[in-house]
PDB file of C-alpha atoms and ligand atoms in Angstrom:
ATOM      1  CA  UNK V 274     121.180 127.369 116.454  1.00 72.00           C
ATOM      2  CA  UNK V 275     118.851 127.254 119.142  1.00 90.00           C
ATOM      3  CA  UNK V 276     116.783 130.887 120.612  1.00 92.00           C
ATOM      4  CA  UNK V 277     115.050 129.760 123.060  1.00 96.00           C
ATOM      5  CA  UNK V 278     112.024 131.257 120.848  1.00 98.00           C
ATOM      6  CA  UNK V 279     109.575 129.471 122.627  1.00 98.00           C
ATOM      7  CA  UNK V 280     110.723 129.314 126.338  1.00 98.00           C
ATOM      8  CA  UNK V 281     108.246 128.805 128.954  1.00 97.00           C
ATOM      9  CA  UNK V 282     105.084 127.685 125.987  1.00 98.00           C
ATOM     10  CA  UNK V 283     103.176 125.332 126.426  1.00 98.00           C
ATOM     11  CA  UNK V 284     101.026 123.302 124.122  1.00 98.00           C
ATOM     12  CA  UNK V 285      99.263 120.504 121.975  1.00 99.00           C
ATOM     13  CA  UNK V 286     101.450 118.568 118.934  1.00 98.00           C
ATOM     14  CA  UNK V 287      98.743 116.824 116.940  1.00 98.00           C
ATOM     15  CA  UNK V 288      99.796 113.859 114.112  1.00 98.00           C
ATOM     16  CA  UNK V 289     103.551 113.372 114.954  1.00 97.00           C
ATOM     17  CA  UNK V 290     102.953 109.041 113.275  1.00 96.00           C
ATOM     18  CA  UNK V 291     106.643 108.146 112.683  1.00 95.00           C
ATOM     19  CA  UNK V 292     109.889 109.988 112.422  1.00 96.00           C
ATOM     20  CA  UNK V 293     108.932 111.804 109.035  1.00 96.00           C
ATOM     21  CA  UNK V 294     105.642 113.125 109.501  1.00 97.00           C
ATOM     22  CA  UNK V 295     105.982 117.250 110.328  1.00 98.00           C
ATOM     23  CA  UNK V 296     104.972 116.805 113.078  1.00 98.00           C
ATOM     24  CA  UNK V 297     107.765 114.737 114.651  1.00 98.00           C
ATOM     25  CA  UNK V 298     109.771 117.376 113.435  1.00 98.00           C
ATOM     26  CA  UNK V 299     108.199 120.352 114.692  1.00 98.00           C
ATOM     27  CA  UNK V 300     108.375 118.921 118.076  1.00 98.00           C
ATOM     28  CA  UNK V 301     111.172 118.441 118.075  1.00 98.00           C
ATOM     29  CA  UNK V 302     112.474 121.706 117.022  1.00 98.00           C
ATOM     30  CA  UNK V 303     110.009 123.039 119.639  1.00 98.00           C
ATOM     31  CA  UNK V 304     111.460 121.044 122.393  1.00 98.00           C
ATOM     32  CA  UNK V 305     114.657 122.706 120.933  1.00 98.00           C
ATOM     33  CA  UNK V 306     113.191 126.238 121.597  1.00 98.00           C
ATOM     34  CA  UNK V 307     112.712 125.420 125.216  1.00 98.00           C
ATOM     35  CA  UNK V 308     108.809 124.479 125.269  1.00 98.00           C
ATOM     36  CA  UNK V 309     106.918 122.760 126.508  1.00 98.00           C
ATOM     37  CA  UNK V 310     104.392 119.907 125.271  1.00 98.00           C
ATOM     38  CA  UNK V 311     101.896 117.345 125.281  1.00 98.00           C
ATOM     39  CA  UNK V 312     101.966 114.523 122.626  1.00 98.00           C
ATOM     40  CA  UNK V 313      98.861 112.466 120.733  1.00 98.00           C
ATOM     41  CA  UNK V 314      97.641 110.973 117.940  1.00 98.00           C
ATOM     42  CA  UNK V 315      94.356 108.960 117.096  1.00 97.00           C
ATOM     43  CA  UNK V 316      95.115 105.042 119.255  1.00 94.00           C
ATOM     44  CA  UNK V 317      95.499 103.186 116.131  1.00 90.00           C
ATOM     45  CA  UNK V 318      97.885 105.344 114.401  1.00 88.00           C
ATOM     46  CA  UNK V 319     100.021 105.465 117.381  1.00 84.00           C
ATOM     47  CA  UNK V 320      99.592 101.183 117.311  1.00 85.00           C
ATOM     48  CA  UNK V 321     100.563 101.862 114.432  1.00 85.00           C
ATOM     49  CA  UNK V 322     103.891 104.577 114.653  1.00 81.00           C
ATOM     50  CA  UNK V 323     106.404 104.849 117.212  1.00 93.00           C
ATOM     51  CA  UNK V 324     105.260 108.217 118.769  1.00 96.00           C
ATOM     52  CA  UNK V 325     106.674 106.787 122.072  1.00 95.00           C
ATOM     53  CA  UNK V 326     110.485 107.123 120.755  1.00 96.00           C
ATOM     54  CA  UNK V 327     109.887 110.750 120.501  1.00 97.00           C
ATOM     55  CA  UNK V 328     108.184 111.553 124.013  1.00 97.00           C
ATOM     56  CA  UNK V 329     110.947 110.080 125.660  1.00 97.00           C
ATOM     57  CA  UNK V 330     112.782 112.376 123.843  1.00 97.00           C
ATOM     58  CA  UNK V 331     111.158 115.263 124.242  1.00 97.00           C
ATOM     59  CA  UNK V 332     109.861 114.198 128.226  1.00 97.00           C
ATOM     60  CA  UNK V 333     106.597 114.643 126.502  1.00 98.00           C
ATOM     61  CA  UNK V 334     103.160 113.180 127.576  1.00 98.00           C
ATOM     62  CA  UNK V 335     101.330 111.219 125.264  1.00 98.00           C
ATOM     63  CA  UNK V 336      97.531 111.692 125.077  1.00 98.00           C
ATOM     64  CA  UNK V 337      95.459 109.700 122.868  1.00 97.00           C
ATOM     65  CA  UNK V 338      92.601 110.818 120.862  1.00 98.00           C
ATOM     66  CA  UNK V 339      90.547 110.949 117.470  1.00 98.00           C
ATOM     67  CA  UNK V 340      90.595 114.360 116.737  1.00 98.00           C
ATOM     68  CA  UNK V 341      86.921 113.988 115.366  1.00 98.00           C
ATOM     69  CA  UNK V 342      85.809 112.949 118.959  1.00 98.00           C
ATOM     70  CA  UNK V 343      84.751 116.107 120.378  1.00 98.00           C
ATOM     71  CA  UNK V 344      85.266 113.678 124.061  1.00 98.00           C
ATOM     72  CA  UNK V 345      88.714 112.930 123.024  1.00 98.00           C
ATOM     73  CA  UNK V 346      89.789 116.028 122.383  1.00 98.00           C
ATOM     74  CA  UNK V 347      87.927 117.992 125.660  1.00 98.00           C
ATOM     75  CA  UNK V 348      89.538 115.474 127.576  1.00 98.00           C
ATOM     76  CA  UNK V 349      93.364 115.901 125.417  1.00 98.00           C
ATOM     77  CA  UNK V 350      93.008 119.532 126.504  1.00 99.00           C
ATOM     78  CA  UNK V 351      91.872 119.108 130.021  1.00 98.00           C
ATOM     79  CA  UNK V 352      94.170 116.820 130.712  1.00 98.00           C
ATOM     80  CA  UNK V 353      97.455 118.912 128.927  1.00 98.00           C
ATOM     81  CA  UNK V 354      96.249 121.880 131.071  1.00 98.00           C
ATOM     82  CA  UNK V 355      96.937 119.635 134.180  1.00 98.00           C
ATOM     83  CA  UNK V 356      99.700 117.782 132.370  1.00 98.00           C
ATOM     84  CA  UNK V 357     101.956 121.109 131.013  1.00 98.00           C
ATOM     85  CA  UNK V 358     100.999 123.465 134.481  1.00 98.00           C
ATOM     86  CA  UNK V 359      98.906 126.247 132.990  1.00 98.00           C
ATOM     87  CA  UNK V 360      96.974 127.170 129.772  1.00 98.00           C
ATOM     88  CA  UNK V 361      98.548 126.574 126.483  1.00 99.00           C
ATOM     89  CA  UNK V 362     100.161 129.387 124.062  1.00 99.00           C
ATOM     90  CA  UNK V 363     100.112 127.050 120.783  1.00 99.00           C
ATOM     91  CA  UNK V 364      98.558 123.946 119.230  1.00 99.00           C
ATOM     92  CA  UNK V 365      99.427 122.691 115.473  1.00 99.00           C
ATOM     93  CA  UNK V 366      97.284 120.654 114.016  1.00 99.00           C
ATOM     94  CA  UNK V 367      99.058 118.075 111.056  1.00 98.00           C
ATOM     95  CA  UNK V 368      96.401 115.409 110.589  1.00 98.00           C
ATOM     96  CA  UNK V 369      95.309 114.650 107.197  1.00 97.00           C
ATOM     97  CA  UNK V 370      93.473 111.670 106.033  1.00 97.00           C
ATOM     98  CA  UNK V 371      91.232 110.217 102.777  1.00 97.00           C
ATOM     99  CA  UNK V 372      90.152 106.801 102.699  1.00 98.00           C
ATOM    100  CA  UNK V 373      89.548 107.420  99.088  1.00 97.00           C
ATOM    101  CA  UNK V 374      92.595 108.057  98.568  1.00 96.00           C
ATOM    102  CA  UNK V 375      93.445 105.447 100.455  1.00 95.00           C
ATOM    103  CA  UNK V 376      92.302 102.462  98.412  1.00 96.00           C
ATOM    104  CA  UNK V 377      92.499 104.654  95.330  1.00 95.00           C
ATOM    105  CA  UNK V 378      89.227 105.240  93.773  1.00 97.00           C
ATOM    106  CA  UNK V 379      89.058 107.962  91.767  1.00 96.00           C
ATOM    107  CA  UNK V 380      87.224 111.529  91.701  1.00 98.00           C
ATOM    108  CA  UNK V 381      84.720 110.039  89.487  1.00 98.00           C
ATOM    109  CA  UNK V 382      84.033 107.185  91.715  1.00 98.00           C
ATOM    110  CA  UNK V 383      83.913 108.368  95.544  1.00 98.00           C
ATOM    111  CA  UNK V 384      82.944 106.639  98.016  1.00 98.00           C
ATOM    112  CA  UNK V 385      81.017 109.653  99.756  1.00 98.00           C
ATOM    113  CA  UNK V 386      80.831 107.335 103.394  1.00 98.00           C
ATOM    114  CA  UNK V 387      84.431 107.982 103.052  1.00 98.00           C
ATOM    115  CA  UNK V 388      84.069 111.597 101.813  1.00 98.00           C
ATOM    116  CA  UNK V 389      82.771 112.822 104.781  1.00 98.00           C
ATOM    117  CA  UNK V 390      86.099 110.788 106.239  1.00 98.00           C
ATOM    118  CA  UNK V 391      88.204 113.139 104.617  1.00 98.00           C
ATOM    119  CA  UNK V 392      86.720 115.815 105.374  1.00 99.00           C
ATOM    120  CA  UNK V 393      85.317 114.958 109.532  1.00 98.00           C
ATOM    121  CA  UNK V 394      89.586 113.691 109.915  1.00 98.00           C
ATOM    122  CA  UNK V 395      91.106 116.334 107.518  1.00 98.00           C
ATOM    123  CA  UNK V 396      89.270 119.243 108.027  1.00 99.00           C
ATOM    124  CA  UNK V 397      86.273 119.463 110.190  1.00 98.00           C
ATOM    125  CA  UNK V 398      88.794 118.167 113.417  1.00 99.00           C
ATOM    126  CA  UNK V 399      90.161 121.638 112.632  1.00 99.00           C
ATOM    127  CA  UNK V 400      86.729 123.215 113.753  1.00 99.00           C
ATOM    128  CA  UNK V 401      86.377 120.613 116.643  1.00 99.00           C
ATOM    129  CA  UNK V 402      89.541 121.712 117.476  1.00 99.00           C
ATOM    130  CA  UNK V 403      89.365 125.326 118.169  1.00 99.00           C
ATOM    131  CA  UNK V 404      86.188 124.592 119.447  1.00 99.00           C
ATOM    132  CA  UNK V 405      87.253 122.681 122.440  1.00 99.00           C
ATOM    133  CA  UNK V 406      89.826 124.790 123.342  1.00 98.00           C
ATOM    134  CA  UNK V 407      87.407 127.566 123.034  1.00 98.00           C
ATOM    135  CA  UNK V 408      84.663 126.098 125.422  1.00 98.00           C
ATOM    136  CA  UNK V 409      87.913 124.907 127.883  1.00 98.00           C
ATOM    137  CA  UNK V 410      88.753 128.439 127.400  1.00 98.00           C
ATOM    138  CA  UNK V 411      92.433 126.292 127.600  1.00 98.00           C
ATOM    139  CA  UNK V 412      94.516 129.252 125.440  1.00 98.00           C
ATOM    140  CA  UNK V 413      96.558 132.226 126.969  1.00 98.00           C
ATOM    141  CA  UNK V 414      95.829 135.656 125.282  1.00 98.00           C
ATOM    142  CA  UNK V 415      98.219 135.888 122.185  1.00 98.00           C
ATOM    143  CA  UNK V 416      98.873 132.327 121.320  1.00 98.00           C
ATOM    144  CA  UNK V 417      98.722 130.251 118.361  1.00 99.00           C
ATOM    145  CA  UNK V 418      97.035 127.349 116.547  1.00 99.00           C
ATOM    146  CA  UNK V 419      98.339 126.473 113.551  1.00 99.00           C
ATOM    147  CA  UNK V 420      97.223 123.264 110.685  1.00 99.00           C
ATOM    148  CA  UNK V 421      98.920 122.132 107.788  1.00 98.00           C
ATOM    149  CA  UNK V 422      97.312 122.493 104.410  1.00 98.00           C
ATOM    150  CA  UNK V 423      98.502 121.947 100.710  1.00 98.00           C
ATOM    151  CA  UNK V 424      98.396 124.086  97.510  1.00 98.00           C
ATOM    152  CA  UNK V 425      95.180 121.825  96.271  1.00 97.00           C
ATOM    153  CA  UNK V 426      93.474 124.120  98.023  1.00 98.00           C
ATOM    154  CA  UNK V 427      93.866 126.739  95.238  1.00 98.00           C
ATOM    155  CA  UNK V 428      94.560 124.272  91.937  1.00 97.00           C
ATOM    156  CA  UNK V 429      93.328 121.045  90.773  1.00 96.00           C
ATOM    157  CA  UNK V 430      95.270 117.698  91.623  1.00 93.00           C
ATOM    158  CA  UNK V 431      93.878 115.022  89.427  1.00 89.00           C
ATOM    159  CA  UNK V 432      95.398 112.550  92.121  1.00 91.00           C
ATOM    160  CA  UNK V 433      94.184 114.430  95.522  1.00 95.00           C
ATOM    161  CA  UNK V 434      91.171 113.714  95.008  1.00 97.00           C
ATOM    162  CA  UNK V 435      88.274 114.832  98.009  1.00 98.00           C
ATOM    163  CA  UNK V 436      91.413 116.149 100.112  1.00 98.00           C
ATOM    164  CA  UNK V 437      91.533 119.129  97.651  1.00 98.00           C
ATOM    165  CA  UNK V 438      87.783 120.276  99.153  1.00 98.00           C
ATOM    166  CA  UNK V 439      89.498 118.857 102.846  1.00 98.00           C
ATOM    167  CA  UNK V 440      92.247 122.061 102.382  1.00 98.00           C
ATOM    168  CA  UNK V 441      90.023 124.211 101.349  1.00 98.00           C
ATOM    169  CA  UNK V 442      87.378 123.734 104.047  1.00 99.00           C
ATOM    170  CA  UNK V 443      90.569 123.981 106.449  1.00 99.00           C
ATOM    171  CA  UNK V 444      92.021 127.187 105.256  1.00 99.00           C
ATOM    172  CA  UNK V 445      88.622 128.623 105.883  1.00 99.00           C
ATOM    173  CA  UNK V 446      88.261 127.353 109.050  1.00 99.00           C
ATOM    174  CA  UNK V 447      90.695 128.686 109.764  1.00 99.00           C
ATOM    175  CA  UNK V 448      89.920 132.084 108.602  1.00 98.00           C
ATOM    176  CA  UNK V 449      86.272 132.410 110.224  1.00 99.00           C
ATOM    177  CA  UNK V 450      87.582 131.269 113.187  1.00 99.00           C
ATOM    178  CA  UNK V 451      90.980 133.619 113.240  1.00 98.00           C
ATOM    179  CA  UNK V 452      88.409 136.374 113.716  1.00 98.00           C
ATOM    180  CA  UNK V 453      86.068 135.155 115.946  1.00 98.00           C
ATOM    181  CA  UNK V 454      89.714 133.351 118.578  1.00 98.00           C
ATOM    182  CA  UNK V 455      90.636 137.069 117.481  1.00 98.00           C
ATOM    183  CA  UNK V 456      88.690 139.089 118.570  1.00 98.00           C
ATOM    184  CA  UNK V 457      87.297 137.468 121.418  1.00 98.00           C
ATOM    185  CA  UNK V 458      91.219 136.945 122.832  1.00 98.00           C
ATOM    186  CA  UNK V 459      93.739 137.521 120.676  1.00 98.00           C
ATOM    187  CA  UNK V 460      93.974 133.737 119.673  1.00 98.00           C
ATOM    188  CA  UNK V 461      96.373 133.358 116.325  1.00 98.00           C
ATOM    189  CA  UNK V 462      94.652 131.255 113.668  1.00 99.00           C
ATOM    190  CA  UNK V 463      96.092 130.205 111.047  1.00 99.00           C
ATOM    191  CA  UNK V 464      97.232 127.658 108.065  1.00 99.00           C
ATOM    192  CA  UNK V 465     100.648 126.833 106.484  1.00 99.00           C
ATOM    193  CA  UNK V 466     100.582 125.424 102.915  1.00 98.00           C
ATOM    194  CA  UNK V 467     103.625 123.396 102.308  1.00 98.00           C
ATOM    195  CA  UNK V 468     105.497 121.881  99.930  1.00 98.00           C
ATOM    196  CA  UNK V 469     105.053 118.546  98.523  1.00 97.00           C
ATOM    197  CA  UNK V 470     107.191 116.291 102.073  1.00 97.00           C
ATOM    198  CA  UNK V 471     108.053 112.805 101.967  1.00 93.00           C
ATOM    199  CA  UNK V 472     106.011 111.179 104.517  1.00 91.00           C
ATOM    200  CA  UNK V 473     103.532 108.399 105.172  1.00 86.00           C
ATOM    201  CA  UNK V 474     101.009 111.435 104.095  1.00 85.00           C
ATOM    202  CA  UNK V 475     102.725 112.240 101.120  1.00 86.00           C
ATOM    203  CA  UNK V 476     104.094 109.078  99.377  1.00 87.00           C
ATOM    204  CA  UNK V 477     100.520 107.474  99.861  1.00 84.00           C
ATOM    205  CA  UNK V 478      99.055 110.078  97.128  1.00 84.00           C
ATOM    206  CA  UNK V 479      99.328 108.548  93.824  1.00 83.00           C
ATOM    207  CA  UNK V 480     101.959 109.875  91.145  1.00 86.00           C
ATOM    208  CA  UNK V 481     103.545 111.712  94.504  1.00 89.00           C
ATOM    209  CA  UNK V 482     107.373 111.322  93.222  1.00 90.00           C
ATOM    210  CA  UNK V 483     105.949 113.342  90.170  1.00 90.00           C
ATOM    211  CA  UNK V 484     104.370 116.052  91.453  1.00 84.00           C
ATOM    212  CA  UNK V 485     107.671 116.415  93.895  1.00 94.00           C
ATOM    213  CA  UNK V 486     109.920 116.664  91.393  1.00 94.00           C
ATOM    214  CA  UNK V 487     107.241 119.353  89.486  1.00 94.00           C
ATOM    215  CA  UNK V 488     107.784 121.607  92.797  1.00 96.00           C
ATOM    216  CA  UNK V 489     111.146 121.074  92.973  1.00 96.00           C
ATOM    217  CA  UNK V 490     111.962 122.337  89.616  1.00 95.00           C
ATOM    218  CA  UNK V 491     108.951 125.122  89.710  1.00 96.00           C
ATOM    219  CA  UNK V 492     110.617 126.012  93.272  1.00 97.00           C
ATOM    220  CA  UNK V 493     113.042 128.952  92.556  1.00 96.00           C
ATOM    221  CA  UNK V 494     114.566 127.743  95.828  1.00 97.00           C
ATOM    222  CA  UNK V 495     113.501 124.164  95.795  1.00 97.00           C
ATOM    223  CA  UNK V 496     111.148 121.889  97.634  1.00 98.00           C
ATOM    224  CA  UNK V 497     110.217 123.239 101.244  1.00 98.00           C
ATOM    225  CA  UNK V 498     111.460 119.724 103.872  1.00 98.00           C
ATOM    226  CA  UNK V 499     109.945 118.729 106.681  1.00 98.00           C
ATOM    227  CA  UNK V 500     112.660 120.257 108.995  1.00 98.00           C
ATOM    228  CA  UNK V 501     111.978 123.983 107.228  1.00 98.00           C
ATOM    229  CA  UNK V 502     108.771 123.581 107.872  1.00 98.00           C
ATOM    230  CA  UNK V 503     109.301 122.365 111.391  1.00 98.00           C
ATOM    231  CA  UNK V 504     110.995 125.975 111.681  1.00 98.00           C
ATOM    232  CA  UNK V 505     107.972 128.110 110.043  1.00 98.00           C
ATOM    233  CA  UNK V 506     105.741 126.586 112.973  1.00 98.00           C
ATOM    234  CA  UNK V 507     108.302 126.861 115.368  1.00 98.00           C
ATOM    235  CA  UNK V 508     107.833 131.089 114.085  1.00 98.00           C
ATOM    236  CA  UNK V 509     104.409 130.803 113.764  1.00 98.00           C
ATOM    237  CA  UNK V 510     103.933 129.853 117.378  1.00 98.00           C
ATOM    238  CA  UNK V 511     106.950 132.395 118.974  1.00 98.00           C
ATOM    239  CA  UNK V 512     106.282 136.135 120.051  1.00 98.00           C
ATOM    240  CA  UNK V 513     107.659 137.238 115.970  1.00 98.00           C
ATOM    241  CA  UNK V 514     104.527 136.627 114.260  1.00 98.00           C
ATOM    242  CA  UNK V 515     102.052 138.319 116.633  1.00 98.00           C
ATOM    243  CA  UNK V 516     100.051 140.032 114.170  1.00 98.00           C
ATOM    244  CA  UNK V 517      99.675 137.255 111.674  1.00 98.00           C
ATOM    245  CA  UNK V 518      96.284 135.599 111.308  1.00 99.00           C
ATOM    246  CA  UNK V 519      93.371 134.575 109.286  1.00 98.00           C
ATOM    247  CA  UNK V 520      95.797 133.275 107.114  1.00 98.00           C
ATOM    248  CA  UNK V 521      96.939 130.565 104.512  1.00 98.00           C
ATOM    249  CA  UNK V 522     100.973 131.144 104.406  1.00 99.00           C
ATOM    250  CA  UNK V 523     102.355 129.719 101.117  1.00 98.00           C
ATOM    251  CA  UNK V 524     105.993 128.345 102.552  1.00 98.00           C
ATOM    252  CA  UNK V 525     106.439 126.027  99.162  1.00 98.00           C
ATOM    253  CA  UNK V 526     110.394 127.772  98.073  1.00 98.00           C
ATOM    254  CA  UNK V 527     107.863 129.621  95.937  1.00 98.00           C
ATOM    255  CA  UNK V 528     106.185 126.723  93.225  1.00 98.00           C
ATOM    256  CA  UNK V 529     103.267 129.090  93.768  1.00 98.00           C
ATOM    257  CA  UNK V 530     103.859 132.467  92.328  1.00 98.00           C
ATOM    258  CA  UNK V 531     105.935 131.139  89.394  1.00 97.00           C
ATOM    259  CA  UNK V 532     104.611 130.419  86.319  1.00 95.00           C
ATOM    260  CA  UNK V 533     107.692 128.844  85.018  1.00 93.00           C
ATOM    261  CA  UNK V 534     111.155 128.941  85.824  1.00 91.00           C
ATOM    262  CA  UNK V 535     114.570 128.415  83.432  1.00 90.00           C
ATOM    263  CA  UNK V 536     114.773 124.824  84.927  1.00 88.00           C
ATOM    264  CA  UNK V 537     111.640 123.165  83.432  1.00 90.00           C
ATOM    265  CA  UNK V 538     111.885 124.955  79.909  1.00 92.00           C
ATOM    266  CA  UNK V 539     115.814 123.756  79.294  1.00 91.00           C
ATOM    267  CA  UNK V 540     114.160 120.231  80.225  1.00 89.00           C
ATOM    268  CA  UNK V 541     110.898 120.816  78.326  1.00 90.00           C
ATOM    269  CA  UNK V 542     113.377 121.948  74.810  1.00 92.00           C
ATOM    270  CA  UNK V 543     115.520 119.880  74.909  1.00 81.00           C
TER     271      UNK V 543
HETATM  272  N1  NAD R  76     103.138 115.200 103.052  1.00 89.93           N
HETATM  273  C1  NAD R  76     102.771 116.308 102.050  1.00 89.93           C
HETATM  274  O1  NAD R  76     103.172 116.161 101.223  1.00 89.93           O
HETATM  275  C2  NAD R  76     102.164 117.584 102.655  1.00 89.93           C
HETATM  276  C3  NAD R  76     101.983 118.620 101.898  1.00 89.93           C
HETATM  277  C4  NAD R  76     101.377 119.752 102.190  1.00 89.93           C
HETATM  278  C5  NAD R  76     100.425 119.778 103.642  1.00 89.93           C
HETATM  279  N2  NAD R  76     100.433 117.847 103.955  1.00 89.93           N
HETATM  280  C6  NAD R  76     100.448 118.262 105.407  1.00 89.93           C
HETATM  281  O2  NAD R  76     100.880 117.615 106.468  1.00 89.93           O
HETATM  282  C7  NAD R  76      99.433 117.220 107.638  1.00 89.93           C
HETATM  283  C8  NAD R  76     100.687 116.448 108.429  1.00 89.93           C
HETATM  284  O3  NAD R  76     101.128 115.551 107.135  1.00 89.93           O
HETATM  285  P1  NAD R  76     102.358 114.402 107.149  1.00 89.93           P
HETATM  286  O4  NAD R  76     102.911 114.914 105.847  1.00 89.93           O
HETATM  287  O5  NAD R  76     103.291 114.684 107.994  1.00 89.93           O
HETATM  288  O6  NAD R  76     101.754 113.126 107.333  1.00 89.93           O
HETATM  289  P2  NAD R  76     101.753 111.653 108.852  1.00 89.93           P
HETATM  290  O7  NAD R  76     101.102 110.891 107.700  1.00 89.93           O
HETATM  291  O8  NAD R  76     103.070 111.563 108.790  1.00 89.93           O
HETATM  292  O9  NAD R  76     101.470 112.529 109.497  1.00 89.93           O
HETATM  293  C9  NAD R  76      99.792 112.798 109.268  1.00 89.93           C
HETATM  294  C10 NAD R  76      98.802 112.289 110.619  1.00 89.93           C
HETATM  295  O10 NAD R  76      97.511 112.539 110.617  1.00 89.93           O
HETATM  296  C11 NAD R  76      96.871 111.831 111.763  1.00 89.93           C
HETATM  297  N3  NAD R  76      95.282 111.437 112.155  1.00 89.93           N
HETATM  298  C12 NAD R  76      94.935 110.709 110.671  1.00 89.93           C
HETATM  299  N4  NAD R  76      93.726 109.949 111.637  1.00 89.93           N
HETATM  300  C13 NAD R  76      93.463 111.395 112.567  1.00 89.93           C
HETATM  301  C14 NAD R  76      92.597 111.416 113.459  1.00 89.93           C
HETATM  302  N5  NAD R  76      91.237 110.339 113.078  1.00 89.93           N
HETATM  303  N6  NAD R  76      92.490 111.528 115.066  1.00 89.93           N
HETATM  304  C15 NAD R  76      93.935 111.862 115.153  1.00 89.93           C
HETATM  305  N7  NAD R  76      94.827 112.769 114.050  1.00 89.93           N
HETATM  306  C16 NAD R  76      94.619 111.410 113.045  1.00 89.93           C
HETATM  307  C17 NAD R  76      98.196 110.174 111.897  1.00 89.93           C
HETATM  308  O11 NAD R  76      97.849 108.693 112.228  1.00 89.93           O
HETATM  309  C18 NAD R  76      99.469 110.710 110.639  1.00 89.93           C
HETATM  310  O12 NAD R  76      99.999 111.011 112.343  1.00 89.93           O
HETATM  311  C19 NAD R  76      98.737 116.639 106.608  1.00 89.93           C
HETATM  312  O13 NAD R  76      97.833 117.829 106.903  1.00 89.93           O
HETATM  313  C20 NAD R  76      99.170 116.993 105.690  1.00 89.93           C
HETATM  314  O14 NAD R  76      97.654 116.650 104.738  1.00 89.93           O
HETATM  315  C21 NAD R  76     101.326 117.163 104.272  1.00 89.93           C
END
């Protein structure tokens, strides 16, 4: 059901690791809608994942970049403009990693070097992406930058540990940079707060299956899938959302507005 919504638009898509990644599905959908883009990921993730298959399917160039490195980002934005033949209209930041979660650390036993790494990779990198883009004047007017967040920015989830702070900071950066970039160059900056999704980052969180099922029961529409999220990203990159900026957009089938649902009441009263 492609509508050429992104015809003539150019961009960068961060974070496609494998075919389950939200960024992977987004790349396919952006391509379908007529957009062109470069793909990027951290050098180590590119060795572990299958990004080259996606690049071949999309006719996209892969430019490695560790999103915490200003030098890598500088190279990525400069090369992307070169390869794509002009300034950019959209950027997807689909990056998250917590060494503390990876190593199964409890919230009362955080390793603070890793905590800082979580913040650097999962939140500060978003500021670095935006600042690099501003300094290189890499975005066209009315361009759209989106990062992916999770409701643990607003509510406590025991096993999400330091990623909760990273997501709160990510959303805050979208507001602050959105204000600056909007008044400066009409560039839009938003976060999409996505339902639990079965990806490498998702299933790495202990208890994931339980809160996936819980969210499913608490969402009148059910959990939003990675494909659904990809469609929302396309909408946010399109001209149909020109006046949306500095927002954290809930994309969760109604989860965030539900107190309790009939399904859960029935389940718990058995
Ligand atoms: N899966 C979920 O349940 C869920 C829910 C809400 C939000 N999100 C968010 O969606 C985004 C994408 O995650 P996903 O679920 O598609 O999982 P994913 O594991 O497929 O993607 C995470 C990506 O981050 C990349 N990354 C890690 N360190 C990096 C670095 N230093 N530089 C550049 N890239 C780096 C990884 O290589 C990987 O491609 C993340 O921000 C995640 O927090 C996921």
